[in-house]
């Protein structure tokens, strides 16, 4: 993806925006040490980096959003604003890990961390801190969209999924199925897709 | 100097940004604090169009927008995340059984409104929808005649140089679209083949991106970032069509100008209080037009409550904020052996309006169409993750992106008073009470969704798309909340978009829709604005303003 950075597929604005994103550091003073460790561990579980690809700044983007208390233009009536929602959610996940496994969330084995996250996802939580924060809504309206939005804003994830990437001013010419412009990546992993019929009628 | 257009107004000192050149300017008339004929609140499909038409008719016009005045060529990146600067992401509360997503989904904060990031699908209403109560037995009749609207649709289609098919398969005969249709991308070809196998008609979508040059705007290069703003100006938005004309005709545009309150005296409006450049100011006007779309419009009317109008302006019917409608926007996706690469070209290049015009076999009211979507990565990740995928599973699913093919509906939602916009105690960065948006589907919507998803599922199955799944919750567009009608007891404005209660207060945007129809609303909003301008000119000539 980044190999196309200096071609007519990227305009100057795009280069600036993506450069800034790739250089983004995790802002200090936004979250407590424990909250940040919890968020870092959640990010690893929910949005892992693609193997053998450059590291991402997903965590830094989410911390930035929390620091700026950025909204999305719609907030469920039972959830607080972005920053407070995240802080309370992180504290509650930490409390849930302590309750279930007697350890910090950030120190859980991957399987146990996934178990805790699965409980949050499905509303099967016990920690008291969830009383004013419905865990499945926190998951669906805050945690998952914020993480996915930040993760798939990363060039290394665009590469991994086969996305053509930024496309201005050059755009595309070949639009039909199985057609590819010379400046579009070839699918790296044309892994056989699961469950294909042998033949399908056209 | 700070030249961030989100922090410092650009339209100042006798000039406004030239959207067609980097760093360019065009002359702009300025009225200062002088009383003008019209202050228009909002510069989107309703307000921007009306600003142009009223200025060309010789009225003095100031159009205000809370958003920034962008120059697409220098300000827009090919990047979903960065371009969220185009969306209205100020605080809004959502609730109800089916709370709706706002922001990126349907709300723009920019000069040009949400047309700066709209999908450009430009469809006419089915004629019967303007009389859906008397002709189809549901909803409520509009006070407009479809034949008159047909003429205004034509005017908007010419202004936006709509690219479309030679023959449109549905509805009354219409003239050729001004520009030729675009070639189909793979998702659109899948839609077409599926429709043919199921024996229904399909068409190239009439769409507001150029298939040949027009003035200073080049043809579309099929970069596919339409929902993130068009960086080439091929997209025909209000920003680069109506507004340059408005400026040339003597309208003033004030960017980063948030109107917080409309002032009234003795039953008439006298002007607006607006926030610009870190201070509140007052602009006198002989008429005020509210064009803030279906949430900001009722919010402003309600926030303008006074001793004289304790329930908000134009609200003697009690209907301001009520009858909020969205469109059903559910979809079916699956995977093909082919590389689809749906990120190329504008989404929605092909459609079928079959179920907008065919009523037999439905166990619900209203119509729907479907198109071929083209989600960008983060949008796709959010969609896929809502199926309960995260971690390694999500990563794996995302690697199949290039093989995903889908169909997405635009379906009619019936008006209902329980779906509404109200105010809450919490305030925003301007100190204004923020809106609460309450929405729930009814039985009719659930029946339509079921029919549409089943049909779209088959339309994908017959072209070899397997492993299909349904995205059942999405909505699009906003309509209602200040409906037009024949009767002041059951509507907020009349056919001319003039409020029943206050003769010099007008509302001109998607909020005046009495019903929602099964097509994207932007063309109809602009057509209504063109008609409103003609009516205002006529009323003025008879001294009835």
mmCIF file with all atom_site columns, N, CA and C in Angstrom, chain B residues 11-65:
data_model
loop_
_atom_site.group_PDB
_atom_site.id
_atom_site.type_symbol
_atom_site.label_atom_id
_atom_site.label_alt_id
_atom_site.label_comp_id
_atom_site.label_asym_id
_atom_site.label_entity_id
_atom_site.label_seq_id
_atom_site.pdbx_PDB_ins_code
_atom_site.Cartn_x
_atom_site.Cartn_y
_atom_site.Cartn_z
_atom_site.occupancy
_atom_site.B_iso_or_equiv
_atom_site.pdbx_formal_charge
_atom_site.auth_seq_id
_atom_site.auth_comp_id
_atom_site.auth_asym_id
_atom_site.auth_atom_id
_atom_site.pdbx_PDB_model_num
ATOM 1   N N  . UNK B 1 11 ? -15.206 32.790 4.181  1.00 0.00 ? 11 UNK B N  1
ATOM 2   C CA . UNK B 1 11 ? -15.976 33.753 3.387  1.00 0.00 ? 11 UNK B CA 1
ATOM 3   C C  . UNK B 1 11 ? -16.051 35.078 4.129  1.00 0.00 ? 11 UNK B C  1
ATOM 4   N N  . UNK B 1 12 ? -15.086 35.949 3.854  1.00 0.00 ? 12 UNK B N  1
ATOM 5   C CA . UNK B 1 12 ? -14.940 37.221 4.564  1.00 0.00 ? 12 UNK B CA 1
ATOM 6   C C  . UNK B 1 12 ? -14.356 38.249 3.598  1.00 0.00 ? 12 UNK B C  1
ATOM 7   N N  . UNK B 1 13 ? -14.459 39.509 3.978  1.00 0.00 ? 13 UNK B N  1
ATOM 8   C CA . UNK B 1 13 ? -13.766 40.586 3.262  1.00 0.00 ? 13 UNK B CA 1
ATOM 9   C C  . UNK B 1 13 ? -14.056 40.598 1.761  1.00 0.00 ? 13 UNK B C  1
ATOM 10  N N  . UNK B 1 14 ? -15.294 40.377 1.442  1.00 0.00 ? 14 UNK B N  1
ATOM 11  C CA . UNK B 1 14 ? -15.692 40.518 0.037  1.00 0.00 ? 14 UNK B CA 1
ATOM 12  C C  . UNK B 1 14 ? -15.310 39.369 -0.857 1.00 0.00 ? 14 UNK B C  1
ATOM 13  N N  . UNK B 1 15 ? -14.861 38.254 -0.285 1.00 0.00 ? 15 UNK B N  1
ATOM 14  C CA . UNK B 1 15 ? -14.554 37.105 -1.136 1.00 0.00 ? 15 UNK B CA 1
ATOM 15  C C  . UNK B 1 15 ? -14.903 35.790 -0.452 1.00 0.00 ? 15 UNK B C  1
ATOM 16  N N  . UNK B 1 16 ? -15.212 34.832 -1.293 1.00 0.00 ? 16 UNK B N  1
ATOM 17  C CA . UNK B 1 16 ? -15.515 33.475 -0.820 1.00 0.00 ? 16 UNK B CA 1
ATOM 18  C C  . UNK B 1 16 ? -14.577 32.505 -1.540 1.00 0.00 ? 16 UNK B C  1
ATOM 19  N N  . UNK B 1 17 ? -14.349 31.314 -0.967 1.00 0.00 ? 17 UNK B N  1
ATOM 20  C CA . UNK B 1 17 ? -13.463 30.356 -1.645 1.00 0.00 ? 17 UNK B CA 1
ATOM 21  C C  . UNK B 1 17 ? -13.976 29.984 -3.028 1.00 0.00 ? 17 UNK B C  1
ATOM 22  N N  . UNK B 1 18 ? -13.044 29.932 -3.988 1.00 0.00 ? 18 UNK B N  1
ATOM 23  C CA . UNK B 1 18 ? -13.375 29.376 -5.298 1.00 0.00 ? 18 UNK B CA 1
ATOM 24  C C  . UNK B 1 18 ? -13.169 27.867 -5.191 1.00 0.00 ? 18 UNK B C  1
ATOM 25  N N  . UNK B 1 19 ? -14.249 27.122 -5.264 1.00 0.00 ? 19 UNK B N  1
ATOM 26  C CA . UNK B 1 19 ? -14.133 25.678 -5.026 1.00 0.00 ? 19 UNK B CA 1
ATOM 27  C C  . UNK B 1 19 ? -13.426 24.960 -6.167 1.00 0.00 ? 19 UNK B C  1
ATOM 28  N N  . UNK B 1 20 ? -13.207 25.653 -7.260 1.00 0.00 ? 20 UNK B N  1
ATOM 29  C CA . UNK B 1 20 ? -12.610 25.004 -8.426 1.00 0.00 ? 20 UNK B CA 1
ATOM 30  C C  . UNK B 1 20 ? -11.100 25.213 -8.548 1.00 0.00 ? 20 UNK B C  1
ATOM 31  N N  . UNK B 1 21 ? -10.507 26.025 -7.672 1.00 0.00 ? 21 UNK B N  1
ATOM 32  C CA . UNK B 1 21 ? -9.055  26.208 -7.748 1.00 0.00 ? 21 UNK B CA 1
ATOM 33  C C  . UNK B 1 21 ? -8.445  26.159 -6.354 1.00 0.00 ? 21 UNK B C  1
ATOM 34  N N  . UNK B 1 22 ? -7.213  25.704 -6.297 1.00 0.00 ? 22 UNK B N  1
ATOM 35  C CA . UNK B 1 22 ? -6.493  25.676 -5.027 1.00 0.00 ? 22 UNK B CA 1
ATOM 36  C C  . UNK B 1 22 ? -6.184  27.100 -4.603 1.00 0.00 ? 22 UNK B C  1
ATOM 37  N N  . UNK B 1 23 ? -6.592  27.433 -3.407 1.00 0.00 ? 23 UNK B N  1
ATOM 38  C CA . UNK B 1 23 ? -6.287  28.767 -2.872 1.00 0.00 ? 23 UNK B CA 1
ATOM 39  C C  . UNK B 1 23 ? -7.026  29.903 -3.571 1.00 0.00 ? 23 UNK B C  1
ATOM 40  N N  . UNK B 1 24 ? -7.983  29.564 -4.436 1.00 0.00 ? 24 UNK B N  1
ATOM 41  C CA . UNK B 1 24 ? -8.649  30.608 -5.221 1.00 0.00 ? 24 UNK B CA 1
ATOM 42  C C  . UNK B 1 24 ? -9.808  31.275 -4.497 1.00 0.00 ? 24 UNK B C  1
ATOM 43  N N  . UNK B 1 25 ? -10.163 32.428 -5.011 1.00 0.00 ? 25 UNK B N  1
ATOM 44  C CA . UNK B 1 25 ? -11.272 33.198 -4.425 1.00 0.00 ? 25 UNK B CA 1
ATOM 45  C C  . UNK B 1 25 ? -12.206 33.679 -5.518 1.00 0.00 ? 25 UNK B C  1
ATOM 46  N N  . UNK B 1 26 ? -13.452 33.880 -5.143 1.00 0.00 ? 26 UNK B N  1
ATOM 47  C CA . UNK B 1 26 ? -14.397 34.566 -6.031 1.00 0.00 ? 26 UNK B CA 1
ATOM 48  C C  . UNK B 1 26 ? -14.973 35.737 -5.240 1.00 0.00 ? 26 UNK B C  1
ATOM 49  N N  . UNK B 1 27 ? -15.374 36.797 -5.945 1.00 0.00 ? 27 UNK B N  1
ATOM 50  C CA . UNK B 1 27 ? -15.934 37.939 -5.221 1.00 0.00 ? 27 UNK B CA 1
ATOM 51  C C  . UNK B 1 27 ? -17.260 37.574 -4.557 1.00 0.00 ? 27 UNK B C  1
ATOM 52  N N  . UNK B 1 28 ? -17.515 38.170 -3.396 1.00 0.00 ? 28 UNK B N  1
ATOM 53  C CA . UNK B 1 28 ? -18.774 37.918 -2.701 1.00 0.00 ? 28 UNK B CA 1
ATOM 54  C C  . UNK B 1 28 ? -19.314 39.243 -2.159 1.00 0.00 ? 28 UNK B C  1
ATOM 55  N N  . UNK B 1 29 ? -20.565 39.494 -2.433 1.00 0.00 ? 29 UNK B N  1
ATOM 56  C CA . UNK B 1 29 ? -21.210 40.675 -1.865 1.00 0.00 ? 29 UNK B CA 1
ATOM 57  C C  . UNK B 1 29 ? -21.384 40.476 -0.357 1.00 0.00 ? 29 UNK B C  1
ATOM 58  N N  . UNK B 1 30 ? -21.209 41.532 0.419  1.00 0.00 ? 30 UNK B N  1
ATOM 59  C CA . UNK B 1 30 ? -21.444 41.433 1.865  1.00 0.00 ? 30 UNK B CA 1
ATOM 60  C C  . UNK B 1 30 ? -22.471 42.468 2.293  1.00 0.00 ? 30 UNK B C  1
ATOM 61  N N  . UNK B 1 31 ? -23.364 42.038 3.174  1.00 0.00 ? 31 UNK B N  1
ATOM 62  C CA . UNK B 1 31 ? -24.455 42.922 3.596  1.00 0.00 ? 31 UNK B CA 1
ATOM 63  C C  . UNK B 1 31 ? -24.228 43.526 4.976  1.00 0.00 ? 31 UNK B C  1
ATOM 64  N N  . UNK B 1 32 ? -23.184 43.100 5.661  1.00 0.00 ? 32 UNK B N  1
ATOM 65  C CA . UNK B 1 32 ? -22.978 43.604 7.017  1.00 0.00 ? 32 UNK B CA 1
ATOM 66  C C  . UNK B 1 32 ? -24.189 43.311 7.883  1.00 0.00 ? 32 UNK B C  1
ATOM 67  N N  . UNK B 1 33 ? -24.599 44.271 8.682  1.00 0.00 ? 33 UNK B N  1
ATOM 68  C CA . UNK B 1 33 ? -25.750 44.062 9.556  1.00 0.00 ? 33 UNK B CA 1
ATOM 69  C C  . UNK B 1 33 ? -27.050 44.578 8.945  1.00 0.00 ? 33 UNK B C  1
ATOM 70  N N  . UNK B 1 34 ? -26.943 45.071 7.728  1.00 0.00 ? 34 UNK B N  1
ATOM 71  C CA . UNK B 1 34 ? -28.112 45.587 7.005  1.00 0.00 ? 34 UNK B CA 1
ATOM 72  C C  . UNK B 1 34 ? -29.213 44.524 6.911  1.00 0.00 ? 34 UNK B C  1
ATOM 73  N N  . UNK B 1 35 ? -30.449 44.940 7.027  1.00 0.00 ? 35 UNK B N  1
ATOM 74  C CA . UNK B 1 35 ? -31.554 43.989 6.915  1.00 0.00 ? 35 UNK B CA 1
ATOM 75  C C  . UNK B 1 35 ? -31.627 43.461 5.483  1.00 0.00 ? 35 UNK B C  1
ATOM 76  N N  . UNK B 1 36 ? -31.733 42.151 5.361  1.00 0.00 ? 36 UNK B N  1
ATOM 77  C CA . UNK B 1 36 ? -31.814 41.549 4.020  1.00 0.00 ? 36 UNK B CA 1
ATOM 78  C C  . UNK B 1 36 ? -33.204 40.939 3.823  1.00 0.00 ? 36 UNK B C  1
ATOM 79  N N  . UNK B 1 37 ? -33.501 40.623 2.551  1.00 0.00 ? 37 UNK B N  1
ATOM 80  C CA . UNK B 1 37 ? -34.799 39.990 2.267  1.00 0.00 ? 37 UNK B CA 1
ATOM 81  C C  . UNK B 1 37 ? -34.885 38.613 2.920  1.00 0.00 ? 37 UNK B C  1
ATOM 82  N N  . UNK B 1 38 ? -33.801 37.827 2.789  1.00 0.00 ? 38 UNK B N  1
ATOM 83  C CA . UNK B 1 38 ? -33.838 36.453 3.302  1.00 0.00 ? 38 UNK B CA 1
ATOM 84  C C  . UNK B 1 38 ? -32.541 36.094 4.019  1.00 0.00 ? 38 UNK B C  1
ATOM 85  N N  . UNK B 1 39 ? -32.684 35.586 5.233  1.00 0.00 ? 39 UNK B N  1
ATOM 86  C CA . UNK B 1 39 ? -31.587 34.827 5.840  1.00 0.00 ? 39 UNK B CA 1
ATOM 87  C C  . UNK B 1 39 ? -31.970 33.361 5.742  1.00 0.00 ? 39 UNK B C  1
ATOM 88  N N  . UNK B 1 40 ? -31.061 32.559 5.194  1.00 0.00 ? 40 UNK B N  1
ATOM 89  C CA . UNK B 1 40 ? -31.306 31.125 5.063  1.00 0.00 ? 40 UNK B CA 1
ATOM 90  C C  . UNK B 1 40 ? -30.372 30.395 6.014  1.00 0.00 ? 40 UNK B C  1
ATOM 91  N N  . UNK B 1 41 ? -30.925 29.517 6.825  1.00 0.00 ? 41 UNK B N  1
ATOM 92  C CA . UNK B 1 41 ? -30.138 28.791 7.824  1.00 0.00 ? 41 UNK B CA 1
ATOM 93  C C  . UNK B 1 41 ? -29.840 27.396 7.274  1.00 0.00 ? 41 UNK B C  1
ATOM 94  N N  . UNK B 1 42 ? -28.622 27.217 6.798  1.00 0.00 ? 42 UNK B N  1
ATOM 95  C CA . UNK B 1 42 ? -28.246 25.934 6.187  1.00 0.00 ? 42 UNK B CA 1
ATOM 96  C C  . UNK B 1 42 ? -28.038 26.101 4.695  1.00 0.00 ? 42 UNK B C  1
ATOM 97  N N  . UNK B 1 43 ? -26.986 25.463 4.168  1.00 0.00 ? 43 UNK B N  1
ATOM 98  C CA . UNK B 1 43 ? -26.671 25.616 2.739  1.00 0.00 ? 43 UNK B CA 1
ATOM 99  C C  . UNK B 1 43 ? -26.618 24.271 2.036  1.00 0.00 ? 43 UNK B C  1
ATOM 100 N N  . UNK B 1 44 ? -27.414 23.315 2.494  1.00 0.00 ? 44 UNK B N  1
ATOM 101 C CA . UNK B 1 44 ? -27.440 22.003 1.843  1.00 0.00 ? 44 UNK B CA 1
ATOM 102 C C  . UNK B 1 44 ? -28.411 21.970 0.679  1.00 0.00 ? 44 UNK B C  1
ATOM 103 N N  . UNK B 1 45 ? -28.965 20.784 0.446  1.00 0.00 ? 45 UNK B N  1
ATOM 104 C CA . UNK B 1 45 ? -29.827 20.575 -0.727 1.00 0.00 ? 45 UNK B CA 1
ATOM 105 C C  . UNK B 1 45 ? -31.003 21.547 -0.734 1.00 0.00 ? 45 UNK B C  1
ATOM 106 N N  . UNK B 1 46 ? -31.560 21.859 0.443  1.00 0.00 ? 46 UNK B N  1
ATOM 107 C CA . UNK B 1 46 ? -32.667 22.807 0.494  1.00 0.00 ? 46 UNK B CA 1
ATOM 108 C C  . UNK B 1 46 ? -32.175 24.246 0.487  1.00 0.00 ? 46 UNK B C  1
ATOM 109 N N  . UNK B 1 47 ? -31.371 24.609 1.485  1.00 0.00 ? 47 UNK B N  1
ATOM 110 C CA . UNK B 1 47 ? -30.960 25.997 1.665  1.00 0.00 ? 47 UNK B CA 1
ATOM 111 C C  . UNK B 1 47 ? -30.028 26.519 0.588  1.00 0.00 ? 47 UNK B C  1
ATOM 112 N N  . UNK B 1 48 ? -29.078 25.716 0.163  1.00 0.00 ? 48 UNK B N  1
ATOM 113 C CA . UNK B 1 48 ? -28.129 26.162 -0.864 1.00 0.00 ? 48 UNK B CA 1
ATOM 114 C C  . UNK B 1 48 ? -28.821 26.391 -2.195 1.00 0.00 ? 48 UNK B C  1
ATOM 115 N N  . UNK B 1 49 ? -29.724 25.476 -2.532 1.00 0.00 ? 49 UNK B N  1
ATOM 116 C CA . UNK B 1 49 ? -30.471 25.604 -3.784 1.00 0.00 ? 49 UNK B CA 1
ATOM 117 C C  . UNK B 1 49 ? -31.343 26.859 -3.739 1.00 0.00 ? 49 UNK B C  1
ATOM 118 N N  . UNK B 1 50 ? -32.014 27.040 -2.623 1.00 0.00 ? 50 UNK B N  1
ATOM 119 C CA . UNK B 1 50 ? -32.905 28.192 -2.487 1.00 0.00 ? 50 UNK B CA 1
ATOM 120 C C  . UNK B 1 50 ? -32.109 29.501 -2.499 1.00 0.00 ? 50 UNK B C  1
ATOM 121 N N  . UNK B 1 51 ? -30.929 29.511 -1.873 1.00 0.00 ? 51 UNK B N  1
ATOM 122 C CA . UNK B 1 51 ? -30.100 30.719 -1.873 1.00 0.00 ? 51 UNK B CA 1
ATOM 123 C C  . UNK B 1 51 ? -29.780 31.141 -3.303 1.00 0.00 ? 51 UNK B C  1
ATOM 124 N N  . UNK B 1 52 ? -29.441 30.168 -4.129 1.00 0.00 ? 52 UNK B N  1
ATOM 125 C CA . UNK B 1 52 ? -29.134 30.448 -5.531 1.00 0.00 ? 52 UNK B CA 1
ATOM 126 C C  . UNK B 1 52 ? -30.355 31.020 -6.248 1.00 0.00 ? 52 UNK B C  1
ATOM 127 N N  . UNK B 1 53 ? -31.451 30.322 -6.112 1.00 0.00 ? 53 UNK B N  1
ATOM 128 C CA . UNK B 1 53 ? -32.638 30.712 -6.877 1.00 0.00 ? 53 UNK B CA 1
ATOM 129 C C  . UNK B 1 53 ? -33.189 32.066 -6.420 1.00 0.00 ? 53 UNK B C  1
ATOM 130 N N  . UNK B 1 54 ? -33.182 32.324 -5.125 1.00 0.00 ? 54 UNK B N  1
ATOM 131 C CA . UNK B 1 54 ? -33.701 33.602 -4.633 1.00 0.00 ? 54 UNK B CA 1
ATOM 132 C C  . UNK B 1 54 ? -32.781 34.755 -5.026 1.00 0.00 ? 54 UNK B C  1
ATOM 133 N N  . UNK B 1 55 ? -31.461 34.515 -4.958 1.00 0.00 ? 55 UNK B N  1
ATOM 134 C CA . UNK B 1 55 ? -30.524 35.569 -5.367 1.00 0.00 ? 55 UNK B CA 1
ATOM 135 C C  . UNK B 1 55 ? -30.695 35.869 -6.855 1.00 0.00 ? 55 UNK B C  1
ATOM 136 N N  . UNK B 1 56 ? -30.874 34.820 -7.640 1.00 0.00 ? 56 UNK B N  1
ATOM 137 C CA . UNK B 1 56 ? -31.043 35.035 -9.087 1.00 0.00 ? 56 UNK B CA 1
ATOM 138 C C  . UNK B 1 56 ? -32.374 35.729 -9.382 1.00 0.00 ? 56 UNK B C  1
ATOM 139 N N  . UNK B 1 57 ? -33.327 35.577 -8.464 1.00 0.00 ? 57 UNK B N  1
ATOM 140 C CA . UNK B 1 57 ? -34.616 36.255 -8.660 1.00 0.00 ? 57 UNK B CA 1
ATOM 141 C C  . UNK B 1 57 ? -34.568 37.708 -8.179 1.00 0.00 ? 57 UNK B C  1
ATOM 142 N N  . UNK B 1 58 ? -33.394 38.110 -7.667 1.00 0.00 ? 58 UNK B N  1
ATOM 143 C CA . UNK B 1 58 ? -33.226 39.520 -7.327 1.00 0.00 ? 58 UNK B CA 1
ATOM 144 C C  . UNK B 1 58 ? -33.371 39.861 -5.857 1.00 0.00 ? 58 UNK B C  1
ATOM 145 N N  . UNK B 1 59 ? -33.530 38.859 -4.993 1.00 0.00 ? 59 UNK B N  1
ATOM 146 C CA . UNK B 1 59 ? -33.648 39.132 -3.558 1.00 0.00 ? 59 UNK B CA 1
ATOM 147 C C  . UNK B 1 59 ? -32.262 39.256 -2.938 1.00 0.00 ? 59 UNK B C  1
ATOM 148 N N  . UNK B 1 60 ? -32.177 40.023 -1.836 1.00 0.00 ? 60 UNK B N  1
ATOM 149 C CA . UNK B 1 60 ? -30.927 40.044 -1.070 1.00 0.00 ? 60 UNK B CA 1
ATOM 150 C C  . UNK B 1 60 ? -30.948 38.855 -0.109 1.00 0.00 ? 60 UNK B C  1
ATOM 151 N N  . UNK B 1 61 ? -29.862 38.079 -0.142 1.00 0.00 ? 61 UNK B N  1
ATOM 152 C CA . UNK B 1 61 ? -29.837 36.782 0.551  1.00 0.00 ? 61 UNK B CA 1
ATOM 153 C C  . UNK B 1 61 ? -28.539 36.623 1.336  1.00 0.00 ? 61 UNK B C  1
ATOM 154 N N  . UNK B 1 62 ? -28.656 36.227 2.584  1.00 0.00 ? 62 UNK B N  1
ATOM 155 C CA . UNK B 1 62 ? -27.492 35.729 3.338  1.00 0.00 ? 62 UNK B CA 1
ATOM 156 C C  . UNK B 1 62 ? -27.788 34.289 3.718  1.00 0.00 ? 62 UNK B C  1
ATOM 157 N N  . UNK B 1 63 ? -26.899 33.384 3.323  1.00 0.00 ? 63 UNK B N  1
ATOM 158 C CA . UNK B 1 63 ? -27.063 31.972 3.691  1.00 0.00 ? 63 UNK B CA 1
ATOM 159 C C  . UNK B 1 63 ? -25.987 31.620 4.717  1.00 0.00 ? 63 UNK B C  1
ATOM 160 N N  . UNK B 1 64 ? -26.415 31.075 5.849  1.00 0.00 ? 64 UNK B N  1
ATOM 161 C CA . UNK B 1 64 ? -25.462 30.750 6.917  1.00 0.00 ? 64 UNK B CA 1
ATOM 162 C C  . UNK B 1 64 ? -25.318 29.237 7.051  1.00 0.00 ? 64 UNK B C  1
ATOM 163 N N  . UNK B 1 65 ? -24.105 28.805 7.336  1.00 0.00 ? 65 UNK B N  1
ATOM 164 C CA . UNK B 1 65 ? -23.909 27.377 7.598  1.00 0.00 ? 65 UNK B CA 1
ATOM 165 C C  . UNK B 1 65 ? -22.984 27.210 8.790  1.00 0.00 ? 65 UNK B C  1
#
